[in-house]
Amino acid sequence: MADSELQLVEQRIRSFPDFPTPGVVFRDISPVLKDPASFRAAIGLLARHLKATHGGRIDYIAG
């Protein structure tokens, strides 16, 4: 499930190379925030990552 969630989120993120300066890639996550399914997927991915790397000590993720 994580692979499909990651793919859903990645499909929504837009990239703008060389913005605002050469060598920088600006990543626009606003489409993820606008789409309820991709937003839920992003929160789920973040929660699982934090639980795996911080010993499961997460009480809430607000968003």
mmCIF file with all atom_site columns, C-alpha atoms in Angstrom:
data_model
loop_
_atom_site.group_PDB
_atom_site.id
_atom_site.type_symbol
_atom_site.label_atom_id
_atom_site.label_alt_id
_atom_site.label_comp_id
_atom_site.label_asym_id
_atom_site.label_entity_id
_atom_site.label_seq_id
_atom_site.pdbx_PDB_ins_code
_atom_site.Cartn_x
_atom_site.Cartn_y
_atom_site.Cartn_z
_atom_site.occupancy
_atom_site.B_iso_or_equiv
_atom_site.pdbx_formal_charge
_atom_site.auth_seq_id
_atom_site.auth_comp_id
_atom_site.auth_asym_id
_atom_site.auth_atom_id
_atom_site.pdbx_PDB_model_num
ATOM 1  C CA . MET A 1 1  ? 0.000  0.000  0.000   1.00 0.00 ? 1  MET A CA 1
ATOM 2  C CA . ALA A 1 2  ? 2.845  2.406  0.743   1.00 0.00 ? 2  ALA A CA 1
ATOM 3  C CA . ASP A 1 3  ? 4.094  2.140  -2.841  1.00 0.00 ? 3  ASP A CA 1
ATOM 4  C CA . SER A 1 4  ? 0.716  3.122  -4.265  1.00 0.00 ? 4  SER A CA 1
ATOM 5  C CA . GLU A 1 5  ? 0.394  5.945  -1.717  1.00 0.00 ? 5  GLU A CA 1
ATOM 6  C CA . LEU A 1 6  ? 3.844  7.219  -2.577  1.00 0.00 ? 6  LEU A CA 1
ATOM 7  C CA . GLN A 1 7  ? 3.047  7.082  -6.276  1.00 0.00 ? 7  GLN A CA 1
ATOM 8  C CA . LEU A 1 8  ? -0.191 9.019  -5.706  1.00 0.00 ? 8  LEU A CA 1
ATOM 9  C CA . VAL A 1 9  ? 1.641  11.763 -3.805  1.00 0.00 ? 9  VAL A CA 1
ATOM 10 C CA . GLU A 1 10 ? 4.546  11.908 -6.266  1.00 0.00 ? 10 GLU A CA 1
ATOM 11 C CA . GLN A 1 11 ? 2.141  12.302 -9.195  1.00 0.00 ? 11 GLN A CA 1
ATOM 12 C CA . ARG A 1 12 ? 0.658  15.410 -7.583  1.00 0.00 ? 12 ARG A CA 1
ATOM 13 C CA . ILE A 1 13 ? 3.953  17.198 -6.829  1.00 0.00 ? 13 ILE A CA 1
ATOM 14 C CA . ARG A 1 14 ? 5.029  19.628 -9.532  1.00 0.00 ? 14 ARG A CA 1
ATOM 15 C CA . SER A 1 15 ? 8.699  20.436 -10.168 1.00 0.00 ? 15 SER A CA 1
ATOM 16 C CA . PHE A 1 16 ? 10.085 23.689 -11.530 1.00 0.00 ? 16 PHE A CA 1
ATOM 17 C CA . PRO A 1 17 ? 13.795 23.365 -12.405 1.00 0.00 ? 17 PRO A CA 1
ATOM 18 C CA . ASP A 1 18 ? 16.080 26.367 -11.986 1.00 0.00 ? 18 ASP A CA 1
ATOM 19 C CA . PHE A 1 19 ? 13.558 28.269 -9.862  1.00 0.00 ? 19 PHE A CA 1
ATOM 20 C CA . PRO A 1 20 ? 14.148 30.620 -8.170  1.00 0.00 ? 20 PRO A CA 1
ATOM 21 C CA . THR A 1 21 ? 17.801 30.332 -9.187  1.00 0.00 ? 21 THR A CA 1
ATOM 22 C CA . PRO A 1 22 ? 19.791 28.034 -11.479 1.00 0.00 ? 22 PRO A CA 1
ATOM 23 C CA . GLY A 1 23 ? 20.494 24.668 -9.897  1.00 0.00 ? 23 GLY A CA 1
ATOM 24 C CA . VAL A 1 24 ? 17.453 24.762 -7.590  1.00 0.00 ? 24 VAL A CA 1
ATOM 25 C CA . VAL A 1 25 ? 14.367 22.617 -8.204  1.00 0.00 ? 25 VAL A CA 1
ATOM 26 C CA . PHE A 1 26 ? 11.243 24.127 -6.624  1.00 0.00 ? 26 PHE A CA 1
ATOM 27 C CA . ARG A 1 27 ? 8.713  21.460 -5.587  1.00 0.00 ? 27 ARG A CA 1
ATOM 28 C CA . ASP A 1 28 ? 5.100  22.645 -5.444  1.00 0.00 ? 28 ASP A CA 1
ATOM 29 C CA . ILE A 1 29 ? 3.117  20.510 -2.987  1.00 0.00 ? 29 ILE A CA 1
ATOM 30 C CA . SER A 1 30 ? -0.096 22.558 -3.157  1.00 0.00 ? 30 SER A CA 1
ATOM 31 C CA . PRO A 1 31 ? -1.780 19.979 -5.458  1.00 0.00 ? 31 PRO A CA 1
ATOM 32 C CA . VAL A 1 32 ? -1.202 17.372 -2.719  1.00 0.00 ? 32 VAL A CA 1
ATOM 33 C CA . LEU A 1 33 ? -2.863 19.652 -0.186  1.00 0.00 ? 33 LEU A CA 1
ATOM 34 C CA . LYS A 1 34 ? -5.854 20.291 -2.457  1.00 0.00 ? 34 LYS A CA 1
ATOM 35 C CA . ASP A 1 35 ? -6.583 16.608 -3.150  1.00 0.00 ? 35 ASP A CA 1
ATOM 36 C CA . PRO A 1 36 ? -8.027 14.767 -0.118  1.00 0.00 ? 36 PRO A CA 1
ATOM 37 C CA . ALA A 1 37 ? -6.803 11.320 -1.236  1.00 0.00 ? 37 ALA A CA 1
ATOM 38 C CA . SER A 1 38 ? -3.218 12.402 -1.842  1.00 0.00 ? 38 SER A CA 1
ATOM 39 C CA . PHE A 1 39 ? -3.211 14.481 1.361   1.00 0.00 ? 39 PHE A CA 1
ATOM 40 C CA . ARG A 1 40 ? -4.345 11.446 3.407   1.00 0.00 ? 40 ARG A CA 1
ATOM 41 C CA . ALA A 1 41 ? -1.688 9.348  1.675   1.00 0.00 ? 41 ALA A CA 1
ATOM 42 C CA . ALA A 1 42 ? 1.018  11.915 2.481   1.00 0.00 ? 42 ALA A CA 1
ATOM 43 C CA . ILE A 1 43 ? -0.026 12.027 6.145   1.00 0.00 ? 43 ILE A CA 1
ATOM 44 C CA . GLY A 1 44 ? -0.053 8.223  6.297   1.00 0.00 ? 44 GLY A CA 1
ATOM 45 C CA . LEU A 1 45 ? 3.411  8.005  4.757   1.00 0.00 ? 45 LEU A CA 1
ATOM 46 C CA . LEU A 1 46 ? 4.727  10.643 7.165   1.00 0.00 ? 46 LEU A CA 1
ATOM 47 C CA . ALA A 1 47 ? 3.196  8.894  10.184  1.00 0.00 ? 47 ALA A CA 1
ATOM 48 C CA . ARG A 1 48 ? 4.641  5.500  9.242   1.00 0.00 ? 48 ARG A CA 1
ATOM 49 C CA . HIS A 1 49 ? 8.074  7.024  8.593   1.00 0.00 ? 49 HIS A CA 1
ATOM 50 C CA . LEU A 1 50 ? 8.109  8.849  11.929  1.00 0.00 ? 50 LEU A CA 1
ATOM 51 C CA . LYS A 1 51 ? 6.930  5.761  13.822  1.00 0.00 ? 51 LYS A CA 1
ATOM 52 C CA . ALA A 1 52 ? 9.655  3.669  12.180  1.00 0.00 ? 52 ALA A CA 1
ATOM 53 C CA . THR A 1 53 ? 12.412 6.186  12.872  1.00 0.00 ? 53 THR A CA 1
ATOM 54 C CA . HIS A 1 54 ? 11.286 7.528  16.260  1.00 0.00 ? 54 HIS A CA 1
ATOM 55 C CA . GLY A 1 55 ? 10.144 4.379  18.029  1.00 0.00 ? 55 GLY A CA 1
ATOM 56 C CA . GLY A 1 56 ? 6.408  4.875  17.643  1.00 0.00 ? 56 GLY A CA 1
ATOM 57 C CA . ARG A 1 57 ? 6.268  7.844  19.992  1.00 0.00 ? 57 ARG A CA 1
ATOM 58 C CA . ILE A 1 58 ? 3.832  9.960  17.958  1.00 0.00 ? 58 ILE A CA 1
ATOM 59 C CA . ASP A 1 59 ? 0.615  11.140 19.562  1.00 0.00 ? 59 ASP A CA 1
ATOM 60 C CA . TYR A 1 60 ? -0.836 13.373 16.836  1.00 0.00 ? 60 TYR A CA 1
ATOM 61 C CA . ILE A 1 61 ? -0.143 14.718 13.372  1.00 0.00 ? 61 ILE A CA 1
ATOM 62 C CA . ALA A 1 62 ? -2.118 17.886 12.736  1.00 0.00 ? 62 ALA A CA 1
ATOM 63 C CA . GLY A 1 63 ? -2.929 18.958 9.248   1.00 0.00 ? 63 GLY A CA 1
#
